[in-house]
Structure formats: structure tokens, C-alpha cells
Coordinates of C-alpha atoms in Angstrom, one line a residue:
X1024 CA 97.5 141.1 72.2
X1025 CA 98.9 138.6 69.8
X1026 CA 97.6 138.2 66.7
X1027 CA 96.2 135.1 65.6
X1028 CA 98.6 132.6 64.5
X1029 CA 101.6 134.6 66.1
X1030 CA 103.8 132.7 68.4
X1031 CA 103.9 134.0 71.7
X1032 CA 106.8 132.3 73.1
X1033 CA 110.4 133.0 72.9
X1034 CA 111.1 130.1 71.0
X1035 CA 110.7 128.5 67.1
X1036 CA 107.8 127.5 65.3
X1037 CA 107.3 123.9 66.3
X1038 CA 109.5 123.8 69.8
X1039 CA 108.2 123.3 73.4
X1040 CA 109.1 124.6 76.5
X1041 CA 111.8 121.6 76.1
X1042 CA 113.9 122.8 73.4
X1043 CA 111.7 120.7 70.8
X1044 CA 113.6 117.8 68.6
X1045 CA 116.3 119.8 67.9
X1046 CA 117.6 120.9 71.5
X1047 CA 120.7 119.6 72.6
X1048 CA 120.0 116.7 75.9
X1049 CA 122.6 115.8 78.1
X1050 CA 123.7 112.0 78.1
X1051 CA 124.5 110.0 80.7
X1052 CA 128.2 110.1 80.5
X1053 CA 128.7 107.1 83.1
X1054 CA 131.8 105.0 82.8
X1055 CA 131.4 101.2 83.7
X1056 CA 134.2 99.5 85.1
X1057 CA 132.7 95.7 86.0
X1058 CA 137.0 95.0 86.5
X1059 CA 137.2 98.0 89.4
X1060 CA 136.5 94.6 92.1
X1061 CA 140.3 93.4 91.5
X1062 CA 141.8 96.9 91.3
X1063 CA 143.7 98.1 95.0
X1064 CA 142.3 99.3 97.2
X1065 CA 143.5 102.8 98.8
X1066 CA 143.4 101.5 102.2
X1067 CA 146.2 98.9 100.9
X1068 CA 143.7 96.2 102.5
X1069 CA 143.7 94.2 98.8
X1070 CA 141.6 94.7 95.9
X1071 CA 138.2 96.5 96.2
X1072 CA 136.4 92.8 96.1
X1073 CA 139.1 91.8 99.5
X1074 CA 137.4 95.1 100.9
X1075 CA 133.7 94.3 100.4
X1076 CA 134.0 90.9 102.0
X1077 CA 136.1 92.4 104.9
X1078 CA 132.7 94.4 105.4
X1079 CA 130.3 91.4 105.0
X1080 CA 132.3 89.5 107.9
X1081 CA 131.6 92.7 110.0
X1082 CA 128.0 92.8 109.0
X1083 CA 127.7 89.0 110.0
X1084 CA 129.7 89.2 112.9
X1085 CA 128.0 92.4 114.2
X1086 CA 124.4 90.8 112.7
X1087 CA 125.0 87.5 114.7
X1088 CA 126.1 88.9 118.1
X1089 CA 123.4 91.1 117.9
X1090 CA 121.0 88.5 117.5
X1091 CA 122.1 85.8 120.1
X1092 CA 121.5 88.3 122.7
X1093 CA 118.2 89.9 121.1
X1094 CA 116.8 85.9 121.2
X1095 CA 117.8 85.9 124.7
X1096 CA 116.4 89.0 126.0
X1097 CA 113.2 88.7 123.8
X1098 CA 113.0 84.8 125.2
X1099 CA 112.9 86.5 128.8
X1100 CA 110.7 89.4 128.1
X1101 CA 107.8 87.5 126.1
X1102 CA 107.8 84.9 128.5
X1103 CA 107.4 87.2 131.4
X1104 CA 104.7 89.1 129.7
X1105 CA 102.9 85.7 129.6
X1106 CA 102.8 85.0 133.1
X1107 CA 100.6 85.6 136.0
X1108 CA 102.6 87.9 137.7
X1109 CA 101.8 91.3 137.5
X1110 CA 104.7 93.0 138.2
X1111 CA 106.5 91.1 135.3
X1112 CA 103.6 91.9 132.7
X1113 CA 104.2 95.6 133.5
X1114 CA 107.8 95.5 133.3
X1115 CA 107.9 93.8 130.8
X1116 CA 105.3 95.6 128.5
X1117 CA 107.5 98.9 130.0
X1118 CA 110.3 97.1 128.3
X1119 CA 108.7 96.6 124.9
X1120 CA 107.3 99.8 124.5
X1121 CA 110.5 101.7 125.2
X1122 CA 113.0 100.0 122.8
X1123 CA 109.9 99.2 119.7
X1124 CA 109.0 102.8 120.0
X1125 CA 112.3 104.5 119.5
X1126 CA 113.6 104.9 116.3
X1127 CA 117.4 102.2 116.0
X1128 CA 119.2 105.3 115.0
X1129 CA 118.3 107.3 117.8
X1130 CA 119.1 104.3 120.0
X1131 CA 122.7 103.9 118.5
X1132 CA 123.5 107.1 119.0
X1133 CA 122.2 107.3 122.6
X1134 CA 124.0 104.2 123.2
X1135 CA 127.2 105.6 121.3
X1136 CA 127.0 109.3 122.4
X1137 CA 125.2 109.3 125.7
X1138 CA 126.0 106.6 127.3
X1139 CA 129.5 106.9 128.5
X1140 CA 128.6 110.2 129.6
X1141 CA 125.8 109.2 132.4
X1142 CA 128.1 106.2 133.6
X1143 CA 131.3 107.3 136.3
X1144 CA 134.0 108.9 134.9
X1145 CA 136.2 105.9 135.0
X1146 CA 133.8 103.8 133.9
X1147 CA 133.0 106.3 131.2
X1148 CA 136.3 106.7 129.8
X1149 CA 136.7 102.7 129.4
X1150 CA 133.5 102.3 127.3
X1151 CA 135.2 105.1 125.3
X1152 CA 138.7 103.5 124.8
X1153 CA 137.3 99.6 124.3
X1154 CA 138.8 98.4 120.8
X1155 CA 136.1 98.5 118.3
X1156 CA 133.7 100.4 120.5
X1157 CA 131.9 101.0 117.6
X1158 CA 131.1 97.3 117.1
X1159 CA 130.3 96.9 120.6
X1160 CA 127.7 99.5 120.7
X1161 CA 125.9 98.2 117.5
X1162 CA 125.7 95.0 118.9
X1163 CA 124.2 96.2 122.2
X1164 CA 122.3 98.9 120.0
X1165 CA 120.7 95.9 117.9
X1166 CA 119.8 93.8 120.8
X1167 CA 117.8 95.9 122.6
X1168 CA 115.5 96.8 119.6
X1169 CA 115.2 93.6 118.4
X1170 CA 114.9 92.0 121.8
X1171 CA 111.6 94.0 122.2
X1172 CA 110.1 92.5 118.7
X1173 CA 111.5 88.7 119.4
X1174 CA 109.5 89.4 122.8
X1175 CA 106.3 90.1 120.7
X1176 CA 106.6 87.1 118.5
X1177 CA 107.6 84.9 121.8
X1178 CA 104.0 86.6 123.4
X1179 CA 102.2 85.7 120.1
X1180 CA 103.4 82.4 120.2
X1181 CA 102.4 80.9 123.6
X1182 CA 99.1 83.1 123.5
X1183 CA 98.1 80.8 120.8
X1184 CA 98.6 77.9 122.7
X1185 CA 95.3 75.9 123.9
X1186 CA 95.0 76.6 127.4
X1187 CA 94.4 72.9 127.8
X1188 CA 98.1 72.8 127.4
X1189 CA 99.4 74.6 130.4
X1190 CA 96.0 73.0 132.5
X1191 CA 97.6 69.6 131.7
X1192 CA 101.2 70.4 132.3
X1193 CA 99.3 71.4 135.9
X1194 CA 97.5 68.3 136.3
X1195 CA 100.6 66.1 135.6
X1196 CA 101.6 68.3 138.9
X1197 CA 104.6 70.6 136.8
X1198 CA 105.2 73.6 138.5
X1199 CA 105.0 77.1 136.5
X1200 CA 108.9 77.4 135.4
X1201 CA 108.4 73.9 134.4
X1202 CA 105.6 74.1 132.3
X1203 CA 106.9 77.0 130.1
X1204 CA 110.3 75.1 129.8
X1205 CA 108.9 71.5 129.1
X1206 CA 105.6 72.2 127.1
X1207 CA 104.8 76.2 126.1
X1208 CA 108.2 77.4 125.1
X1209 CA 108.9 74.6 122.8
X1210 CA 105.6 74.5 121.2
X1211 CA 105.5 78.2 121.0
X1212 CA 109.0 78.7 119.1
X1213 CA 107.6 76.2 116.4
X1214 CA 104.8 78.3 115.6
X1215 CA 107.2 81.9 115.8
X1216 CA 110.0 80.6 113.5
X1217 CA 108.8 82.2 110.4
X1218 CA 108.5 85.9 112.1
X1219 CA 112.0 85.0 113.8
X1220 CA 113.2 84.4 110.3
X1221 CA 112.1 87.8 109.2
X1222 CA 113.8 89.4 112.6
X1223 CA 117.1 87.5 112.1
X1224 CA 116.9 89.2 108.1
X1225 CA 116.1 92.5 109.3
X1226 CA 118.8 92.5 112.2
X1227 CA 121.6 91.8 109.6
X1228 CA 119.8 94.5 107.1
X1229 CA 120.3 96.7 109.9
X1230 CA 123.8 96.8 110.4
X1231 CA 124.1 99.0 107.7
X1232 CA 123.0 102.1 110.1
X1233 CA 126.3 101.5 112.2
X1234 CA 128.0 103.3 109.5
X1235 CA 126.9 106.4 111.1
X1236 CA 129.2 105.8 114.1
X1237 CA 132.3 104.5 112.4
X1238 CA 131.4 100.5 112.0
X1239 CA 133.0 99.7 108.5
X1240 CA 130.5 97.1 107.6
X1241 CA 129.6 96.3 104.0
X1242 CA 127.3 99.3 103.2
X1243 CA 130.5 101.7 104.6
X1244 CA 132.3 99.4 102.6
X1245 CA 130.3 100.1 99.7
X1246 CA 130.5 103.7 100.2
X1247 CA 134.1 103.8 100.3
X1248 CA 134.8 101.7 97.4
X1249 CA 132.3 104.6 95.6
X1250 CA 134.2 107.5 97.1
X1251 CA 138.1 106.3 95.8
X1252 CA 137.0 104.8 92.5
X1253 CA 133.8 106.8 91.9
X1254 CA 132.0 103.5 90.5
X1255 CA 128.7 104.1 92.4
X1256 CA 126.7 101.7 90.3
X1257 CA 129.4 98.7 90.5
X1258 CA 130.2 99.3 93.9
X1259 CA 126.4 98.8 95.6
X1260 CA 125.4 96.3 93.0
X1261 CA 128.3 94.2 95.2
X1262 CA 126.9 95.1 98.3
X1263 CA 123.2 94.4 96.8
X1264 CA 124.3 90.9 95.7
X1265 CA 126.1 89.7 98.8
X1266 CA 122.9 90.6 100.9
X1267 CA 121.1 88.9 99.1
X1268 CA 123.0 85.8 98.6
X1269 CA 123.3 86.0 102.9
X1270 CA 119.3 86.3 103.0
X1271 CA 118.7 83.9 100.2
X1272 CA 121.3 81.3 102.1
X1273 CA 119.0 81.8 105.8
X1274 CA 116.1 81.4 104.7
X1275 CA 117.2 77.6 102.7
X1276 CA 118.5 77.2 106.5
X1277 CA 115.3 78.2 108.6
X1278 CA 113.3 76.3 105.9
X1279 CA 115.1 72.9 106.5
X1280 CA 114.9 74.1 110.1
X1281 CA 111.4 74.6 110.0
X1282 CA 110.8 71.0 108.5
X1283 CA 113.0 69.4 110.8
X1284 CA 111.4 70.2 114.3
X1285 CA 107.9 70.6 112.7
X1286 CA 105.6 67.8 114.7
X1287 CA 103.4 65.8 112.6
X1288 CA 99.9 67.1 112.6
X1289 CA 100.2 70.4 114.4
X1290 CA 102.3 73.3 113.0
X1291 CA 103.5 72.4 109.3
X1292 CA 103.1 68.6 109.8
X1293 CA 101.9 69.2 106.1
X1294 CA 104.8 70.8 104.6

């Protein structure tokens, strides 16, 4: 036993576990280099700010591709799920539930990996050798997920419909295709814009898990520029800021959208 007063612990009188006041800490010894944007690059593409904006033009391109055909496919899918066909309910909720439920990077990498293995060999082999497969299969990659969320807003949005809408586009004698094309659809994408502006955001935020198969979009970018110069904090404040000067500029854009086909009186008539 100790006595009383004694200091049981292998240290001085009036220090902690720590070290007390006296013990030595380690700085951070970081080295900021705000100027590193208009060194070269290794890659001899131009300076590391070139670099970055190359990967922002892939994000937007990959982003955009993506996102025409998600619109499209969701369109299809929602509508179907709407209708009074059985058959295209089912498939369709088949649909949904398979590409919402599966992780994106398990998807990409199925799409990447798998793929042009289950297809004939020929076949196989041209997936394989397209230029920029990698961009290709994000794009496809993207659409399908996101094709199964636009199909939930698109559901959403001409279940909240008054049925007295599609009862009168039947008494003025429309037939069904007719009725969703004239009088559902574009009353329904009114309402959905502002969850379609959140999916358009998160498709181009997503881009960045194409790194994992080779895409060098501005997160790879990013990554690079961190690897050659060892400027972590520089190189993905960039990246941080030109995503958020793309989100920033879409959402002005859907705003004004928004405004522009609003009707007067019914959704944002207000606004």
C-alpha cells in the first residue's frame, strides 16, 4: 500500500496521464501551398487547376448522360406503375425494387465486372475494348439507380392528382395514352420538380464512386492532385468548391424553371 500522500504513478508531482504542462505535443507540421493550382501537373495535362476542371467536365458529362436516360426510364417506369394494367404495375414495382435496393457500388461493379462476362464472348470482348468503357458503364450504372427513384417521384406525382382529372380527360372521350400525355404527366412533373432537383444533385454527387473503376472525374482528380503534390487540404477544398458552385448554379436554374411553368393557383402559383 501507498502511503498517504505518496504518488502512485510513474510520473511527477502535478502531471497526468498526458505528460502534464510540461510534456512535449506534436504540432501540426502542415505546409500550405494555396499557389500548388498553377504548378504542372505530372500527367503533363497543364497546371493542377487545368487538371481539376478536366475532371469537372467528366463529372458533368458522365452526371448529364446519366441523367437524360434516368428521366427517361423513370418517366416509363412511374407511369406504368400508375396504370391499370396489372402486369405493368408488377413489372414495374419488380423494377424499382431491384435497382433502389442495391447499393450504386455494387451495381457499378456488376455492371463493370460482371457484365461482359454473362454476354457472348464476342460480344463480351467489345464491351471490354469500347474507348472509355469506364465512362460508359457509369453512365449506364447511374441510370438504372436513379431511374428507379425518378420512377418513385413520377408515381408520387400523378397519385396526387384529383381523380376528377383523369375522369374528365375520359369524358372529353381521350383515350388512356392520351390522358397521361395531355393532362397527368404534365401536371404531375410540376408538382415532382423539387425532388427531381434533389435527384439531378445527387446523380452528379455520385459520379465520384466511378473512381473506383478508372473514371478520372473530379474527385479522382482530386486524389491525384493530393498523391503528386501531397496538398491534401488545397487539393479537395478545389473539388469541394467546384461542387458546390455546379449545385449552387442548378438549383438558380430549377428555381427559375420552377417559376416559369408554375400555373397560377395550383402548384406555386404563389411563389
Amino acid at each position: 500500500m501507498w502511503a498517504r500522500g505518496e504518488n502512485p504513478l510513474p510520473c511527477e508531482a502535478g502531471e497526468g496521464w498526458g505528460g502534464g504542462a510540461n510534456a512535449a505535443t506534436p504540432a501540426m507540421n502542415y505546409n500550405w501551398n494555396w499557389g500548388i493550382f498553377w504548378e504542372q501537373a505530372p500527367d503533363a495535362s497543364g497546371n493542377y487547376l487545368h487538371t481539376l476542371l478536366l475532371g469537372l467536365q467528366w463529372t458533368l458529362a458522365t452526371g448529364l448522360s446519366a441523367w437524360v436516360l434516368a428521366l427517361l426510364l423513370g418517366a416509363v417506369v412511374g407511369t406504368l406503375r400508375t396504370t391499370p394494367l396489372n402486369w405493368a404495375v408488377r413489372l414495374g414495382n419488380a423494377y424499382v425494387e431491384l435497382f433502389r435496393n442495391v447499393p450504386l457500388l455494387v451495381q457499378l461493379f456488376l455492371w463493370y465486372f460482371v457484365m461482359p462476362e454473362l454476354l457472348p464472348k464476342a460480344a463480351g470482348d467489345w464491351v471490354k475494348q469500347l474507348p472509355n468503357s469506364a465512362f460508359w458503364t457509369s453512365v449506364v450504372a447511374l441510370a438504372f439507380f436513379t431511374s428507379a427513384r425518378v420512377a418513385e417521384q413520377v408515381k408520387a406525382g400523378i397519385q396526387s392528382l384529383p381523380r376528377g382529372q383523369s375522369m374528365a380527360a375520359t369524358a372529353l372521350g381521350l383515350t388512356l395514352p392520351q390522358t397521361y400525355r395531355y393532362v397527368l404527366l404534365p401536371m404531375a412533373g410540376r408538382i415532382i420538380l423539387p425532388p427531381l432537383t434533389s435527384e439531378f444533385l445527387n446523380i452528379l454527387k455520385n459520379t465520384a464512386v466511378a473512381l473506383t473503376i478508372g473514371l478520372m472525374e473530379l474527385t479522382a482528380r482530386a486524389r491525384a492532385m493530393q498523391e503528386f503534390s501531397f496538398q491534401v487540404f488545397e487539393a479537395f477544398t478545389a473539388a469541394t468548391l467546384l461542387y458546390l458552385a455546379v449545385n449552387v448554379v442548378v438549383v438558380f436554374a430549377m428555381r427559375r424553371l420552377e417559376k416559369a411553368v408554375a400555373v397560377p393557383g395550383y402548384v406555386g402559383g404563389g411563389i
